Short mmCIF file of C-alpha atoms and ligand atoms in Angstrom, two decimals:
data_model
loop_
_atom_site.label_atom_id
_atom_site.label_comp_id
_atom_site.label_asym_id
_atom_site.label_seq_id
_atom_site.Cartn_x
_atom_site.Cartn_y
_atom_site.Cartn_z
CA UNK A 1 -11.23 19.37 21.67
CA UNK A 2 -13.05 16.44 23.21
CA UNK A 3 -13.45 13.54 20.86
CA UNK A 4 -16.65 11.48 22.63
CA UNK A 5 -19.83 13.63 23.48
CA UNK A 6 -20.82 13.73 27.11
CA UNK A 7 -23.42 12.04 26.57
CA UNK A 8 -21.86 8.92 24.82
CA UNK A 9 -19.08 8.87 27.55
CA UNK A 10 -21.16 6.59 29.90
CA UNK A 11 -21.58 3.98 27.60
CA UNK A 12 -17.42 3.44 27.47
CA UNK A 13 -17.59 1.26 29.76
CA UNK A 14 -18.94 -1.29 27.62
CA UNK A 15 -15.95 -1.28 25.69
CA UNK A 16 -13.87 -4.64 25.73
CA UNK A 17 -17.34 -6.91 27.27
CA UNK A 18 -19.81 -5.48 25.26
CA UNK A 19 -21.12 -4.30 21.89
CA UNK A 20 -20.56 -0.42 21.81
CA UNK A 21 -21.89 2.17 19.05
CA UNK A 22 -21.68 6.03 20.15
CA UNK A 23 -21.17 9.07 18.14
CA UNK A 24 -17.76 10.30 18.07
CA UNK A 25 -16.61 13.33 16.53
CA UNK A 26 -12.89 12.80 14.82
CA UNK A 27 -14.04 14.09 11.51
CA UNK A 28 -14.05 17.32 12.83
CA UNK A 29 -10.16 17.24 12.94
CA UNK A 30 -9.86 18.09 9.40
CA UNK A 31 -7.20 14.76 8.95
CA UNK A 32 -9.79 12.95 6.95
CA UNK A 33 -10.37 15.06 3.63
CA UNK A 34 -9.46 13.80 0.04
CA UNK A 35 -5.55 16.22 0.45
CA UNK A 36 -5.21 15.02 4.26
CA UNK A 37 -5.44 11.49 3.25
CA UNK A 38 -3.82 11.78 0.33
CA UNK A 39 -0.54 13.19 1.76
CA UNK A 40 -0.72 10.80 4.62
CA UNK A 41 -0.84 8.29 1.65
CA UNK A 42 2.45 9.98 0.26
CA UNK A 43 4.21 9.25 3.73
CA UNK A 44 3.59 6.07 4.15
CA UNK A 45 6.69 3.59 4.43
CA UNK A 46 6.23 0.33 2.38
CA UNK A 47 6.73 -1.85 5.63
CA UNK A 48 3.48 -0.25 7.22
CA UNK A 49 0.97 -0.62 4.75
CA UNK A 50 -1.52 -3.00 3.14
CA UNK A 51 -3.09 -2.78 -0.18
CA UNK A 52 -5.63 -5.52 -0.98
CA UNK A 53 -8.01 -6.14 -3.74
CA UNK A 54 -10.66 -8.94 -2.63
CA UNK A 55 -13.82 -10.66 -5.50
CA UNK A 56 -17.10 -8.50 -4.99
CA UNK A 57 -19.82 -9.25 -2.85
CA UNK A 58 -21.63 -12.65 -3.90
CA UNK A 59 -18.45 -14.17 -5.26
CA UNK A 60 -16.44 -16.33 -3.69
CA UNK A 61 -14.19 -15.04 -1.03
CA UNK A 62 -10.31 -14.06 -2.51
CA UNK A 63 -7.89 -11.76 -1.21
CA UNK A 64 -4.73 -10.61 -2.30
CA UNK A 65 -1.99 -8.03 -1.40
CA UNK A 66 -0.44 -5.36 -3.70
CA UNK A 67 1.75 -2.64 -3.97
CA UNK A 68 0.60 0.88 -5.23
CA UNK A 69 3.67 1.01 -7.81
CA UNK A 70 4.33 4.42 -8.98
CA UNK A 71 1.30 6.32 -7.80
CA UNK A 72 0.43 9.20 -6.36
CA UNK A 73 -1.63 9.90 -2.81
CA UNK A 74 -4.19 11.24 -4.54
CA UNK A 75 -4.28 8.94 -7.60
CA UNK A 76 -4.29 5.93 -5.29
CA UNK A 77 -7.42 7.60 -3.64
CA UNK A 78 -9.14 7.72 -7.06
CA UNK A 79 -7.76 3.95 -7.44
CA UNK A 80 -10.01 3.19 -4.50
CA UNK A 81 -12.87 5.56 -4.98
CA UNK A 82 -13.23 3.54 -8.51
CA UNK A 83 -11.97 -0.12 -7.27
CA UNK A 84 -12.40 -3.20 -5.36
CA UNK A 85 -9.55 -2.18 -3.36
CA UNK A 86 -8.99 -1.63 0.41
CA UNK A 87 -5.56 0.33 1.85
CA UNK A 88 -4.64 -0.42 5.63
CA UNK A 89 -1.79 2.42 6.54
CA UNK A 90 -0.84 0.41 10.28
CA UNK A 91 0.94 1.84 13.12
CA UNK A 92 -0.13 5.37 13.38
CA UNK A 93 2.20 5.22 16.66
CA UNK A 94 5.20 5.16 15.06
CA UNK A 95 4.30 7.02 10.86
CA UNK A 96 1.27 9.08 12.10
CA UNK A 97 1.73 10.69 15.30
CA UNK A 98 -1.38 13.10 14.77
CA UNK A 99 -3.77 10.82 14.13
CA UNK A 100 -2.33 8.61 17.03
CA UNK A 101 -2.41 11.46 19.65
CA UNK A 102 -5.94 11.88 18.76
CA UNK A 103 -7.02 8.25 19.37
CA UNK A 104 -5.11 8.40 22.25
CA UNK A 105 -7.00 11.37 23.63
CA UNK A 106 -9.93 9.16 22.92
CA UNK A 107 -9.65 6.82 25.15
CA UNK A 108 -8.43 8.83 27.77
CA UNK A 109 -11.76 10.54 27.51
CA UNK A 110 -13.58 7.29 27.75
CA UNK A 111 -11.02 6.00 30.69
CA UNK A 112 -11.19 9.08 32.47
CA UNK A 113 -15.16 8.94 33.17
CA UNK A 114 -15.16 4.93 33.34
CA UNK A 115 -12.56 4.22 36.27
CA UNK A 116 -13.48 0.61 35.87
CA UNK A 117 -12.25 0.97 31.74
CA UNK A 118 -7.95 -0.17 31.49
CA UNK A 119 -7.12 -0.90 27.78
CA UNK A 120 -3.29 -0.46 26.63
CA UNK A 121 -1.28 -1.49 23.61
CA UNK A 122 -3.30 0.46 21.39
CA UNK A 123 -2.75 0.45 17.66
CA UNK A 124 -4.55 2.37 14.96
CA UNK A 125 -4.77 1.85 11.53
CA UNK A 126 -6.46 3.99 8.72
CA UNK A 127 -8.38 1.50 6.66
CA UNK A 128 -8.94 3.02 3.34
CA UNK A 129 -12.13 1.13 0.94
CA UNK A 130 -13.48 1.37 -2.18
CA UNK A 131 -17.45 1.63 -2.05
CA UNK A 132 -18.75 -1.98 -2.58
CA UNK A 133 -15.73 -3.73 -1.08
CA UNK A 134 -15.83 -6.09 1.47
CA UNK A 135 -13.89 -7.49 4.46
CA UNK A 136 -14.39 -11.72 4.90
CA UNK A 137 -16.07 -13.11 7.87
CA UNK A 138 -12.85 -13.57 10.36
CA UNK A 139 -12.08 -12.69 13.67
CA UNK A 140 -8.91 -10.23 15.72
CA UNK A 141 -6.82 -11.24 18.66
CA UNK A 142 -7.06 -8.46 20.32
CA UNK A 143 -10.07 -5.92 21.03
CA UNK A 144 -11.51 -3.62 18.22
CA UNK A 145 -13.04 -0.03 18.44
CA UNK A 146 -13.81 0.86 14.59
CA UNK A 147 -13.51 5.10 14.14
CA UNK A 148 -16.12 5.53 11.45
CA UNK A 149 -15.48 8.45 9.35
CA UNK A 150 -17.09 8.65 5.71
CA UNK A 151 -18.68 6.79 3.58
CA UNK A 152 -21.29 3.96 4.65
CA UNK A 153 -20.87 0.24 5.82
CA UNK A 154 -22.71 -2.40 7.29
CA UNK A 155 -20.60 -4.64 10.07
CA UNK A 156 -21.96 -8.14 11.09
CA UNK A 157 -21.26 -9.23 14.31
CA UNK A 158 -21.43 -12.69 15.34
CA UNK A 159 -21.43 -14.56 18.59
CA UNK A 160 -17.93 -14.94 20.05
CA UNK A 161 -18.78 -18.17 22.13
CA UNK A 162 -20.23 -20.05 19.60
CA UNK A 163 -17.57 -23.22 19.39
CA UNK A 164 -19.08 -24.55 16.04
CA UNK A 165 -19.16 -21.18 13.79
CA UNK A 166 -15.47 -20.35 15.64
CA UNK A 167 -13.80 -23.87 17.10
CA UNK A 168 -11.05 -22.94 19.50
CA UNK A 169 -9.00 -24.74 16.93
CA UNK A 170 -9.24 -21.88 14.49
CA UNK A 171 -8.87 -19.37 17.50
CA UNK A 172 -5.45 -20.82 18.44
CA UNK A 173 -4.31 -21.01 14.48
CA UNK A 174 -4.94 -17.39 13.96
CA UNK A 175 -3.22 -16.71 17.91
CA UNK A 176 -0.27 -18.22 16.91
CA UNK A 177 -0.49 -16.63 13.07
CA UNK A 178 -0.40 -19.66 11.46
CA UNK A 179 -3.07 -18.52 9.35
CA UNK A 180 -4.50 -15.48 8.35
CA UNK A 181 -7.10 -14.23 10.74
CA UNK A 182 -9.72 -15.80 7.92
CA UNK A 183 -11.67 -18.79 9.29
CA UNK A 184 -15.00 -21.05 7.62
CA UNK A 185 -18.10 -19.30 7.24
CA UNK A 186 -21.60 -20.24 6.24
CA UNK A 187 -24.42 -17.79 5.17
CA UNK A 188 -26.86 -19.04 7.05
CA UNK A 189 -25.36 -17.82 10.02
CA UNK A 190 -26.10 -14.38 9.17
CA UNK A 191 -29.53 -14.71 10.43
CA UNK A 192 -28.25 -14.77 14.30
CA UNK A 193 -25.51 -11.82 13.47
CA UNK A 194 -26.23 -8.47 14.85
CA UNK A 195 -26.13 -5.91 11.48
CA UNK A 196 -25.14 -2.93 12.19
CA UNK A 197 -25.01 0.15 9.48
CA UNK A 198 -22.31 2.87 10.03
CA UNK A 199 -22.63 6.21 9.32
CA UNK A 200 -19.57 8.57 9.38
CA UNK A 201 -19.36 9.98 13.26
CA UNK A 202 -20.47 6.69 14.99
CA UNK A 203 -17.79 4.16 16.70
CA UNK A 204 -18.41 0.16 17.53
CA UNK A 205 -16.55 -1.87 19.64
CA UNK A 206 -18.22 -5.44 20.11
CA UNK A 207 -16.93 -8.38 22.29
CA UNK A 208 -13.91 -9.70 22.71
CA UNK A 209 -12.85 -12.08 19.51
CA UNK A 210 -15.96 -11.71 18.16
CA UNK A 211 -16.15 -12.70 14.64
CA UNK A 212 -17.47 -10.40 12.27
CA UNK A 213 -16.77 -9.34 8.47
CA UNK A 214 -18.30 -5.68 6.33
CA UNK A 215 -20.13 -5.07 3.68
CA UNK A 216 -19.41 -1.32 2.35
CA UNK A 217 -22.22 0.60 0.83
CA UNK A 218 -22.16 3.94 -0.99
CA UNK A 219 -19.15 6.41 -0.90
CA UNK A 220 -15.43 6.38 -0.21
CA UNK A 221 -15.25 4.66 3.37
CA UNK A 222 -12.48 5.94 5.60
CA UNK A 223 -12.26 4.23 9.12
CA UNK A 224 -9.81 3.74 11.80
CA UNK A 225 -9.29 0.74 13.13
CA UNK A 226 -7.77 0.83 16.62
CA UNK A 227 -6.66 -2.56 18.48
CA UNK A 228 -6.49 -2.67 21.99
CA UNK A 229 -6.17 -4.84 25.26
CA UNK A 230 -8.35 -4.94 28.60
CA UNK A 231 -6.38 -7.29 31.11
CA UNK A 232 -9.07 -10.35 30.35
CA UNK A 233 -8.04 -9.71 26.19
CA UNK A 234 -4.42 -10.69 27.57
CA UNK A 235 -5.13 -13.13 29.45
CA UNK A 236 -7.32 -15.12 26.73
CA UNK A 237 -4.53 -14.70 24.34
CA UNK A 238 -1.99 -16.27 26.61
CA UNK A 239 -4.08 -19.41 27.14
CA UNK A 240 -5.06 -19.54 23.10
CA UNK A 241 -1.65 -19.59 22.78
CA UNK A 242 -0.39 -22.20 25.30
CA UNK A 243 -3.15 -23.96 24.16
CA UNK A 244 -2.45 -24.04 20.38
CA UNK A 245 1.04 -25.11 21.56
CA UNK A 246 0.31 -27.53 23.45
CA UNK A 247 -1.89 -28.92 20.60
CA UNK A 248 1.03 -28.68 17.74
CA UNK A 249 3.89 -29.32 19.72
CA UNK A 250 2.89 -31.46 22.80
CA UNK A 251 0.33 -33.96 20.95
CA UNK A 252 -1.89 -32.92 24.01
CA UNK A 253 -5.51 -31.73 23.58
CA UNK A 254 -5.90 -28.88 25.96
CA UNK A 255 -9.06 -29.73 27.75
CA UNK A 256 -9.92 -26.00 29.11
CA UNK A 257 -9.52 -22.58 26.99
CA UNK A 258 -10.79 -20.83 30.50
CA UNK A 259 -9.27 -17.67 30.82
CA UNK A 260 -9.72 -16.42 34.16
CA UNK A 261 -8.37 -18.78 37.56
CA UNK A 262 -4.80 -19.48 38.13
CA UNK A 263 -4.28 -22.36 35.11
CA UNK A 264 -4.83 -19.53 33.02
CA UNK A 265 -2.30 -17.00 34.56
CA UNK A 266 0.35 -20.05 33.88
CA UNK A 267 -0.72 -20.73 30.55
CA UNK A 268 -0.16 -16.95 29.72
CA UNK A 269 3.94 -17.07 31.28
CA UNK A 270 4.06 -20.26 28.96
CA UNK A 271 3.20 -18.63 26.20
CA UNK A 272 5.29 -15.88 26.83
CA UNK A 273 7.92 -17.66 26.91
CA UNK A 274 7.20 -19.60 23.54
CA UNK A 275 7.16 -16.56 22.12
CA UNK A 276 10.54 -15.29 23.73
CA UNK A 277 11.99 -18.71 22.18
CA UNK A 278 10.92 -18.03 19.38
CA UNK A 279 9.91 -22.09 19.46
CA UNK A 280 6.90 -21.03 16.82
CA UNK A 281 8.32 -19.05 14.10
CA UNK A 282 8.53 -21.51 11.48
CA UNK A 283 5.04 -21.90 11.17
CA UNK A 284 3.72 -18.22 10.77
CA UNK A 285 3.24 -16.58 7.43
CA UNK A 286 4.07 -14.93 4.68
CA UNK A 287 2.53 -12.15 3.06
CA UNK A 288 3.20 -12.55 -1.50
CA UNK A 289 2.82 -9.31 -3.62
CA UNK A 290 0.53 -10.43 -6.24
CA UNK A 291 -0.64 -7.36 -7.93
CA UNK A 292 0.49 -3.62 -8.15
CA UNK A 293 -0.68 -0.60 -9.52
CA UNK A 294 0.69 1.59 -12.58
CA UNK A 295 0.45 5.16 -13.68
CA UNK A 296 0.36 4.63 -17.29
CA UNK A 297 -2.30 1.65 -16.77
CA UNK A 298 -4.36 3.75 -14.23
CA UNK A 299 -8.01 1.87 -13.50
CA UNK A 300 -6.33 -1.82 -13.57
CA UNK A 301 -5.32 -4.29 -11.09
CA UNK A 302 -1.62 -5.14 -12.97
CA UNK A 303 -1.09 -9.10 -11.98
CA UNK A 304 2.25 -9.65 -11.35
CA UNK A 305 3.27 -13.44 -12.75
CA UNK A 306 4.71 -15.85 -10.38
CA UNK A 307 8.06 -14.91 -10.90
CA UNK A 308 7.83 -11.51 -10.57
CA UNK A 309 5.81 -11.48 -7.12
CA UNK A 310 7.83 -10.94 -4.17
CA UNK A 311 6.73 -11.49 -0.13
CA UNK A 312 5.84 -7.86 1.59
CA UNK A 313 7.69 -7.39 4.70
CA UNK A 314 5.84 -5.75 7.55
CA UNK A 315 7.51 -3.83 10.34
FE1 FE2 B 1 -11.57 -7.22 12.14
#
């Protein structure tokens, strides 16, 4: 079965310079329905997903992690369908090799009529969110193509090269995962951010390191969230990252965060290597456990005190 209409095929080769919305048809696979997603739930390792309850919309912006405790697939679905709560399951490659295939087969679709098109390192996530939740204004290291599949949402997209609303400061803190990919964010600059309202069957991919945040509207919304690389998305990285070093380490203000040209080829090998070192570790984070959920207090967000919360390791 072909996943992208012929039609929408052209327009792939937008994806990873440009904004990109086309109809898709993955809902069609049947691996989306209330007992599909509720066993996937059921199989999902404790190293490879995310549970996260975050203030509603107008209040200010807090996040924190969780652990679904003792419940089901299908009662942590209703947890969500009644919530503020938002489930990533991550790495499809290695706990869902359906759904992964079928991304996969995606983008060969989209590669195989747009020669100019290379991504690689693709990872998909099932993103899982209750109807009114939200995800903060922040921005991803790599490239983004959002699967819509039910439910409705509005994304906001914002202008990637704007150096006040995203300082390449904040770009090499969230490179080097020294914070979480969060950064400042002012209302007001809503009014220059492209909105854009998803209906179940469309997919978006906008430009590289754009930041952008979502409002959810009506319904259960059910996405996948795949991350990918184009050869300029690796390159950028790399010379975020030798920058940001440079920065923290070197007491040396890198003057250019240019990522195409031969300074920019070096500063990915040097970050490479940083990373092969390991010289960095120290200073990424750690993810606490601050809340769970409980069969026999079903509809609550259980706090764990300080004592009892523990730091969620992620494969
Ligand atoms: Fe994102």
């Amino acid at each position: 079965m072909a996943w992208i209409t012929d039609t929408a095929q052209k327009d792939g080769a937008k994806f990873g310079t440009d904004l990109v919305n086309i109809p898709h048809r993955m809902g069609e696979s049947g691996l989306f329905t209330d007992e599909a997603l509720a066993e996937l739930i059921d199989s999902y390792p404790r190293e490879y997903y995310m549970l996260t309850t975050m203030t509603p919309q107008g209040e200010r912006q807090v996040w924190r992690n969780g652990d679904k405790g003792d419940l089901s697939g299908a009662e942590v679905l209703q947890a969500i369908k009644d919530g503020q709560l938002w489930l990533c399951l991550r790495r499809f490659d290695i706990v869902a090799p359906m759904y992964h295939q079928m991304v996969q087969d995606a983008f060969g679709e989209l590669e195989a009529s747009n020669p100019g098109l290379k991504t690689f390192k693709h990872e998909s996530s099932l993103l899982i969110s209750s109807p009114g939740a939200r995800v903060f204004y922040h921005m991803d290291i790599p490239m983004i193509a959002l699967w819509h599949l039910r439910g409705r949402k509005r994304v906001w997209v914002y202008d990637a090269e704007n150096k006040t609303h995203l300082p390449d400061i904040s770009v090499e803190g969230i490179v080097m995962r020294e914070t979480e990919e969060e950064i400042a964010y002012d209302p007001e600059w809503d009014k220059e951010a492209l909105a854009i309202d998803l209906e179940p069957g469309q997919v978006v991919s906008w430009p590289l390191n754009a930041p952008h945040r979502v409002d959810n509207f009506d319904g259960l919304n059910v996405s996948i969230t795949t991350e990918f690389f184009t050869p300029a998305a690796r390159r950028k990285y790399g010379v975020y990252y030798a920058n940001g070093f440079a920065r923290r380490h070197l007491g040396y203000t890198p003057k250019s965060a240019a990522y195409d040209g031969p300074m920019a080829y070096a500063k990915c090998a040097a970050a490479l290597a940083i990373k092969k070192l390991g010289l960095t570790k120290a200073r990424e984070r750690a993810m606490q456990c601050s809340f769970k959920l409980e069969k026999a207090r079903f509809g609550e967000i259980v706090d764990l005190a300080p004592k009892e919360r523990w730091n969620i390791q992620q494969a």
